[in-house]
Amino acid sequence: MNAASLSPSAAEAVSGTDLLLWVAVPYVCLAVFVVGHVWRYRQDQFGWTTHTSQLLEHRWLRWGSPLFHLGAFMVIAGHVVGLAIPGSWTEAVGISEHAYHTTAVWAGSVAGLAMVAGLGMLCARRLLNRTVRLGTDRSDKLLFPLLSATVLLGITATAAHNVFGAGYDYRSTVSVWFRGLFVLQPQPEAVIGAPLLFQLHALTAFLLFAAWPFTRLVHVWSAPVGYLVRPYLVYRRRAAPAAAPGRQRSASGSR
């Protein structure tokens, strides 16, 4: 199934609820994502930070943070390829559909497990450590459950349909709907027939986009990339001041 194979009867079957869920909600979330970032940058630049709690506890953070960030980077990269790039493009460069799905499923599973493990450590750290828990603000109480739901739904959908199931080609349905939103040609009929887990994953992801500007996730746009090209700082040790001759003589005379 692809964008060209969507029949007029399928388009006519779209209900008002489908238009609300698969057209209105995504556009509202994207608008909040953009406007919210502009507002946050203009009104709360001093709060544009991760609100790190490393000084309060670092043992769980030492393992949880790298696992989560590495897994998240791989998951996001996989979503960019799977959702934004049509299958015809990958086939044009010599990557067959079977090879793509095999790589995507197993690499995505590893990345997802790393992300879940890291996120689990970070959530457990925040719940079990009293000092960290007291530093949890309202935005964190929204972010962590929403982020956990999005990640768990995504990995559950992959496991249920593409690891242990018969396989599901989301690039011909969910990806078609996703790309249509950004070219202002929404195709809700492309996602209506998708499995429920994929639909819930997509909806929670857009809700996460809406919450993004008002949480610590804004620090993603402030990654210290400039440090990679910044000139080295040269430190020179200050020479010890020479002792005065008179003091040297008096010191030797005292011995």
PDB file of N, CA, C and O in Angstrom, residues 156-202:
ATOM      1  N   THR A 156       6.957  -1.862  22.029  1.00  0.00           N
ATOM      2  CA  THR A 156       5.962  -2.930  22.086  1.00  0.00           C
ATOM      3  C   THR A 156       5.363  -3.190  20.711  1.00  0.00           C
ATOM      4  O   THR A 156       5.149  -4.346  20.314  1.00  0.00           O
ATOM      5  N   ALA A 157       5.087  -2.121  19.963  1.00  0.00           N
ATOM      6  CA  ALA A 157       4.553  -2.289  18.612  1.00  0.00           C
ATOM      7  C   ALA A 157       5.540  -3.024  17.720  1.00  0.00           C
ATOM      8  O   ALA A 157       5.163  -3.924  16.943  1.00  0.00           O
ATOM      9  N   THR A 158       6.819  -2.672  17.829  1.00  0.00           N
ATOM     10  CA  THR A 158       7.839  -3.349  17.018  1.00  0.00           C
ATOM     11  C   THR A 158       7.951  -4.818  17.389  1.00  0.00           C
ATOM     12  O   THR A 158       8.026  -5.694  16.511  1.00  0.00           O
ATOM     13  N   ALA A 159       7.955  -5.089  18.695  1.00  0.00           N
ATOM     14  CA  ALA A 159       8.087  -6.479  19.132  1.00  0.00           C
ATOM     15  C   ALA A 159       6.867  -7.304  18.745  1.00  0.00           C
ATOM     16  O   ALA A 159       6.998  -8.443  18.259  1.00  0.00           O
ATOM     17  N   ALA A 160       5.674  -6.745  18.939  1.00  0.00           N
ATOM     18  CA  ALA A 160       4.448  -7.509  18.698  1.00  0.00           C
ATOM     19  C   ALA A 160       4.224  -7.813  17.228  1.00  0.00           C
ATOM     20  O   ALA A 160       3.743  -8.900  16.875  1.00  0.00           O
ATOM     21  N   HIS A 161       4.591  -6.868  16.354  1.00  0.00           N
ATOM     22  CA  HIS A 161       4.249  -7.038  14.937  1.00  0.00           C
ATOM     23  C   HIS A 161       5.439  -7.427  14.061  1.00  0.00           C
ATOM     24  O   HIS A 161       5.251  -8.125  13.057  1.00  0.00           O
ATOM     25  N   ASN A 162       6.646  -6.975  14.413  1.00  0.00           N
ATOM     26  CA  ASN A 162       7.779  -7.202  13.516  1.00  0.00           C
ATOM     27  C   ASN A 162       8.844  -8.136  14.064  1.00  0.00           C
ATOM     28  O   ASN A 162       9.716  -8.565  13.310  1.00  0.00           O
ATOM     29  N   VAL A 163       8.820  -8.419  15.361  1.00  0.00           N
ATOM     30  CA  VAL A 163       9.781  -9.376  15.923  1.00  0.00           C
ATOM     31  C   VAL A 163       9.110 -10.724  16.139  1.00  0.00           C
ATOM     32  O   VAL A 163       9.583 -11.757  15.661  1.00  0.00           O
ATOM     33  N   PHE A 164       7.997 -10.721  16.836  1.00  0.00           N
ATOM     34  CA  PHE A 164       7.295 -11.969  17.123  1.00  0.00           C
ATOM     35  C   PHE A 164       6.062 -12.162  16.233  1.00  0.00           C
ATOM     36  O   PHE A 164       5.479 -13.245  16.224  1.00  0.00           O
ATOM     37  N   GLY A 165       5.653 -11.121  15.529  1.00  0.00           N
ATOM     38  CA  GLY A 165       4.474 -11.219  14.677  1.00  0.00           C
ATOM     39  C   GLY A 165       4.810 -11.510  13.231  1.00  0.00           C
ATOM     40  O   GLY A 165       5.967 -11.786  12.874  1.00  0.00           O
ATOM     41  N   ALA A 166       3.804 -11.387  12.393  1.00  0.00           N
ATOM     42  CA  ALA A 166       3.979 -11.687  10.960  1.00  0.00           C
ATOM     43  C   ALA A 166       4.683 -10.570  10.213  1.00  0.00           C
ATOM     44  O   ALA A 166       5.105 -10.756   9.073  1.00  0.00           O
ATOM     45  N   GLY A 167       4.800  -9.414  10.824  1.00  0.00           N
ATOM     46  CA  GLY A 167       5.454  -8.280  10.172  1.00  0.00           C
ATOM     47  C   GLY A 167       4.452  -7.247   9.708  1.00  0.00           C
ATOM     48  O   GLY A 167       3.365  -7.603   9.216  1.00  0.00           O
ATOM     49  N   TYR A 168       4.793  -5.988   9.857  1.00  0.00           N
ATOM     50  CA  TYR A 168       3.903  -4.916   9.420  1.00  0.00           C
ATOM     51  C   TYR A 168       4.739  -3.833   8.754  1.00  0.00           C
ATOM     52  O   TYR A 168       5.721  -3.342   9.324  1.00  0.00           O
ATOM     53  N   ASP A 169       4.347  -3.446   7.546  1.00  0.00           N
ATOM     54  CA  ASP A 169       5.076  -2.446   6.771  1.00  0.00           C
ATOM     55  C   ASP A 169       4.500  -1.061   7.059  1.00  0.00           C
ATOM     56  O   ASP A 169       3.600  -0.590   6.358  1.00  0.00           O
ATOM     57  N   TYR A 170       5.035  -0.411   8.087  1.00  0.00           N
ATOM     58  CA  TYR A 170       4.538   0.926   8.458  1.00  0.00           C
ATOM     59  C   TYR A 170       4.942   1.992   7.448  1.00  0.00           C
ATOM     60  O   TYR A 170       4.358   3.081   7.415  1.00  0.00           O
ATOM     61  N   ARG A 171       5.906   1.698   6.593  1.00  0.00           N
ATOM     62  CA  ARG A 171       6.347   2.697   5.622  1.00  0.00           C
ATOM     63  C   ARG A 171       5.294   2.956   4.546  1.00  0.00           C
ATOM     64  O   ARG A 171       5.335   3.988   3.878  1.00  0.00           O
ATOM     65  N   SER A 172       4.366   2.026   4.380  1.00  0.00           N
ATOM     66  CA  SER A 172       3.324   2.208   3.369  1.00  0.00           C
ATOM     67  C   SER A 172       2.047   2.794   3.955  1.00  0.00           C
ATOM     68  O   SER A 172       1.097   3.046   3.216  1.00  0.00           O
ATOM     69  N   THR A 173       2.003   2.987   5.255  1.00  0.00           N
ATOM     70  CA  THR A 173       0.803   3.546   5.888  1.00  0.00           C
ATOM     71  C   THR A 173       1.161   4.727   6.789  1.00  0.00           C
ATOM     72  O   THR A 173       0.910   5.879   6.440  1.00  0.00           O
ATOM     73  N   VAL A 174       1.766   4.432   7.918  1.00  0.00           N
ATOM     74  CA  VAL A 174       2.086   5.484   8.894  1.00  0.00           C
ATOM     75  C   VAL A 174       3.020   6.521   8.283  1.00  0.00           C
ATOM     76  O   VAL A 174       2.849   7.731   8.477  1.00  0.00           O
ATOM     77  N   SER A 175       4.017   6.077   7.537  1.00  0.00           N
ATOM     78  CA  SER A 175       4.972   7.013   6.931  1.00  0.00           C
ATOM     79  C   SER A 175       4.297   7.907   5.893  1.00  0.00           C
ATOM     80  O   SER A 175       4.616   9.097   5.786  1.00  0.00           O
ATOM     81  N   VAL A 176       3.373   7.344   5.120  1.00  0.00           N
ATOM     82  CA  VAL A 176       2.644   8.131   4.122  1.00  0.00           C
ATOM     83  C   VAL A 176       1.840   9.237   4.817  1.00  0.00           C
ATOM     84  O   VAL A 176       1.827  10.396   4.387  1.00  0.00           O
ATOM     85  N   TRP A 177       1.155   8.880   5.898  1.00  0.00           N
ATOM     86  CA  TRP A 177       0.394   9.877   6.673  1.00  0.00           C
ATOM     87  C   TRP A 177       1.319  10.929   7.257  1.00  0.00           C
ATOM     88  O   TRP A 177       1.027  12.129   7.198  1.00  0.00           O
ATOM     89  N   PHE A 178       2.446  10.520   7.816  1.00  0.00           N
ATOM     90  CA  PHE A 178       3.375  11.442   8.473  1.00  0.00           C
ATOM     91  C   PHE A 178       3.943  12.442   7.479  1.00  0.00           C
ATOM     92  O   PHE A 178       3.971  13.645   7.736  1.00  0.00           O
ATOM     93  N   ARG A 179       4.405  11.964   6.333  1.00  0.00           N
ATOM     94  CA  ARG A 179       4.965  12.879   5.334  1.00  0.00           C
ATOM     95  C   ARG A 179       3.901  13.814   4.781  1.00  0.00           C
ATOM     96  O   ARG A 179       4.179  14.974   4.482  1.00  0.00           O
ATOM     97  N   GLY A 180       2.670  13.329   4.653  1.00  0.00           N
ATOM     98  CA  GLY A 180       1.595  14.168   4.138  1.00  0.00           C
ATOM     99  C   GLY A 180       1.317  15.372   5.010  1.00  0.00           C
ATOM    100  O   GLY A 180       0.942  16.441   4.519  1.00  0.00           O
ATOM    101  N   LEU A 181       1.511  15.231   6.322  1.00  0.00           N
ATOM    102  CA  LEU A 181       1.290  16.365   7.223  1.00  0.00           C
ATOM    103  C   LEU A 181       2.253  17.517   6.921  1.00  0.00           C
ATOM    104  O   LEU A 181       1.868  18.682   6.967  1.00  0.00           O
ATOM    105  N   PHE A 182       3.488  17.189   6.607  1.00  0.00           N
ATOM    106  CA  PHE A 182       4.504  18.224   6.437  1.00  0.00           C
ATOM    107  C   PHE A 182       4.492  18.851   5.048  1.00  0.00           C
ATOM    108  O   PHE A 182       5.090  19.914   4.858  1.00  0.00           O
ATOM    109  N   VAL A 183       3.844  18.221   4.095  1.00  0.00           N
ATOM    110  CA  VAL A 183       3.704  18.841   2.775  1.00  0.00           C
ATOM    111  C   VAL A 183       2.294  19.405   2.598  1.00  0.00           C
ATOM    112  O   VAL A 183       1.886  19.734   1.490  1.00  0.00           O
ATOM    113  N   LEU A 184       1.569  19.512   3.725  1.00  0.00           N
ATOM    114  CA  LEU A 184       0.215  20.080   3.757  1.00  0.00           C
ATOM    115  C   LEU A 184      -0.751  19.314   2.863  1.00  0.00           C
ATOM    116  O   LEU A 184      -1.658  19.891   2.264  1.00  0.00           O
ATOM    117  N   GLN A 185      -0.540  18.009   2.784  1.00  0.00           N
ATOM    118  CA  GLN A 185      -1.459  17.114   2.077  1.00  0.00           C
ATOM    119  C   GLN A 185      -1.783  15.933   2.991  1.00  0.00           C
ATOM    120  O   GLN A 185      -1.386  14.796   2.725  1.00  0.00           O
ATOM    121  N   PRO A 186      -2.482  16.192   4.097  1.00  0.00           N
ATOM    122  CA  PRO A 186      -2.738  15.118   5.072  1.00  0.00           C
ATOM    123  C   PRO A 186      -3.548  13.985   4.469  1.00  0.00           C
ATOM    124  O   PRO A 186      -4.488  14.211   3.704  1.00  0.00           O
ATOM    125  N   GLN A 187      -3.160  12.780   4.805  1.00  0.00           N
ATOM    126  CA  GLN A 187      -3.854  11.583   4.327  1.00  0.00           C
ATOM    127  C   GLN A 187      -4.212  10.716   5.539  1.00  0.00           C
ATOM    128  O   GLN A 187      -3.557   9.702   5.804  1.00  0.00           O
ATOM    129  N   PRO A 188      -5.244  11.100   6.287  1.00  0.00           N
ATOM    130  CA  PRO A 188      -5.609  10.304   7.469  1.00  0.00           C
ATOM    131  C   PRO A 188      -6.007   8.885   7.124  1.00  0.00           C
ATOM    132  O   PRO A 188      -5.858   7.978   7.940  1.00  0.00           O
ATOM    133  N   GLU A 189      -6.499   8.672   5.893  1.00  0.00           N
ATOM    134  CA  GLU A 189      -6.901   7.321   5.500  1.00  0.00           C
ATOM    135  C   GLU A 189      -5.713   6.365   5.459  1.00  0.00           C
ATOM    136  O   GLU A 189      -5.891   5.141   5.506  1.00  0.00           O
ATOM    137  N   ALA A 190      -4.490   6.907   5.397  1.00  0.00           N
ATOM    138  CA  ALA A 190      -3.312   6.049   5.337  1.00  0.00           C
ATOM    139  C   ALA A 190      -2.978   5.427   6.681  1.00  0.00           C
ATOM    140  O   ALA A 190      -2.287   4.403   6.730  1.00  0.00           O
ATOM    141  N   VAL A 191      -3.423   6.034   7.764  1.00  0.00           N
ATOM    142  CA  VAL A 191      -3.062   5.549   9.093  1.00  0.00           C
ATOM    143  C   VAL A 191      -4.236   4.902   9.818  1.00  0.00           C
ATOM    144  O   VAL A 191      -4.057   4.263  10.847  1.00  0.00           O
ATOM    145  N   ILE A 192      -5.436   5.054   9.280  1.00  0.00           N
ATOM    146  CA  ILE A 192      -6.623   4.524   9.957  1.00  0.00           C
ATOM    147  C   ILE A 192      -6.544   3.010  10.136  1.00  0.00           C
ATOM    148  O   ILE A 192      -6.919   2.467  11.176  1.00  0.00           O
ATOM    149  N   GLY A 193      -6.022   2.326   9.130  1.00  0.00           N
ATOM    150  CA  GLY A 193      -5.956   0.876   9.197  1.00  0.00           C
ATOM    151  C   GLY A 193      -4.730   0.328   9.884  1.00  0.00           C
ATOM    152  O   GLY A 193      -4.550  -0.891   9.930  1.00  0.00           O
ATOM    153  N   ALA A 194      -3.871   1.206  10.409  1.00  0.00           N
ATOM    154  CA  ALA A 194      -2.664   0.732  11.088  1.00  0.00           C
ATOM    155  C   ALA A 194      -3.032   0.051  12.400  1.00  0.00           C
ATOM    156  O   ALA A 194      -4.062   0.351  13.006  1.00  0.00           O
ATOM    157  N   PRO A 195      -2.202  -0.880  12.886  1.00  0.00           N
ATOM    158  CA  PRO A 195      -2.461  -1.510  14.183  1.00  0.00           C
ATOM    159  C   PRO A 195      -2.562  -0.478  15.301  1.00  0.00           C
ATOM    160  O   PRO A 195      -1.951   0.591  15.245  1.00  0.00           O
ATOM    161  N   LEU A 196      -3.343  -0.810  16.320  1.00  0.00           N
ATOM    162  CA  LEU A 196      -3.613   0.123  17.410  1.00  0.00           C
ATOM    163  C   LEU A 196      -2.336   0.598  18.100  1.00  0.00           C
ATOM    164  O   LEU A 196      -2.218   1.777  18.459  1.00  0.00           O
ATOM    165  N   LEU A 197      -1.372  -0.298  18.293  1.00  0.00           N
ATOM    166  CA  LEU A 197      -0.139   0.097  18.973  1.00  0.00           C
ATOM    167  C   LEU A 197       0.610   1.162  18.193  1.00  0.00           C
ATOM    168  O   LEU A 197       1.167   2.104  18.784  1.00  0.00           O
ATOM    169  N   PHE A 198       0.647   1.059  16.876  1.00  0.00           N
ATOM    170  CA  PHE A 198       1.303   2.076  16.055  1.00  0.00           C
ATOM    171  C   PHE A 198       0.535   3.399  16.133  1.00  0.00           C
ATOM    172  O   PHE A 198       1.146   4.472  16.165  1.00  0.00           O
ATOM    173  N   GLN A 199      -0.788   3.326  16.154  1.00  0.00           N
ATOM    174  CA  GLN A 199      -1.581   4.551  16.259  1.00  0.00           C
ATOM    175  C   GLN A 199      -1.351   5.249  17.595  1.00  0.00           C
ATOM    176  O   GLN A 199      -1.159   6.477  17.645  1.00  0.00           O
ATOM    177  N   LEU A 200      -1.351   4.486  18.676  1.00  0.00           N
ATOM    178  CA  LEU A 200      -1.128   5.077  19.994  1.00  0.00           C
ATOM    179  C   LEU A 200       0.280   5.659  20.103  1.00  0.00           C
ATOM    180  O   LEU A 200       0.480   6.721  20.708  1.00  0.00           O
ATOM    181  N   HIS A 201       1.237   4.959  19.519  1.00  0.00           N
ATOM    182  CA  HIS A 201       2.621   5.464  19.522  1.00  0.00           C
ATOM    183  C   HIS A 201       2.715   6.799  18.786  1.00  0.00           C
ATOM    184  O   HIS A 201       3.380   7.731  19.248  1.00  0.00           O
ATOM    185  N   ALA A 202       2.031   6.903  17.655  1.00  0.00           N
ATOM    186  CA  ALA A 202       2.055   8.149  16.881  1.00  0.00           C
ATOM    187  C   ALA A 202       1.392   9.285  17.651  1.00  0.00           C
ATOM    188  O   ALA A 202       1.902  10.415  17.688  1.00  0.00           O
TER     189      ALA A 202
END
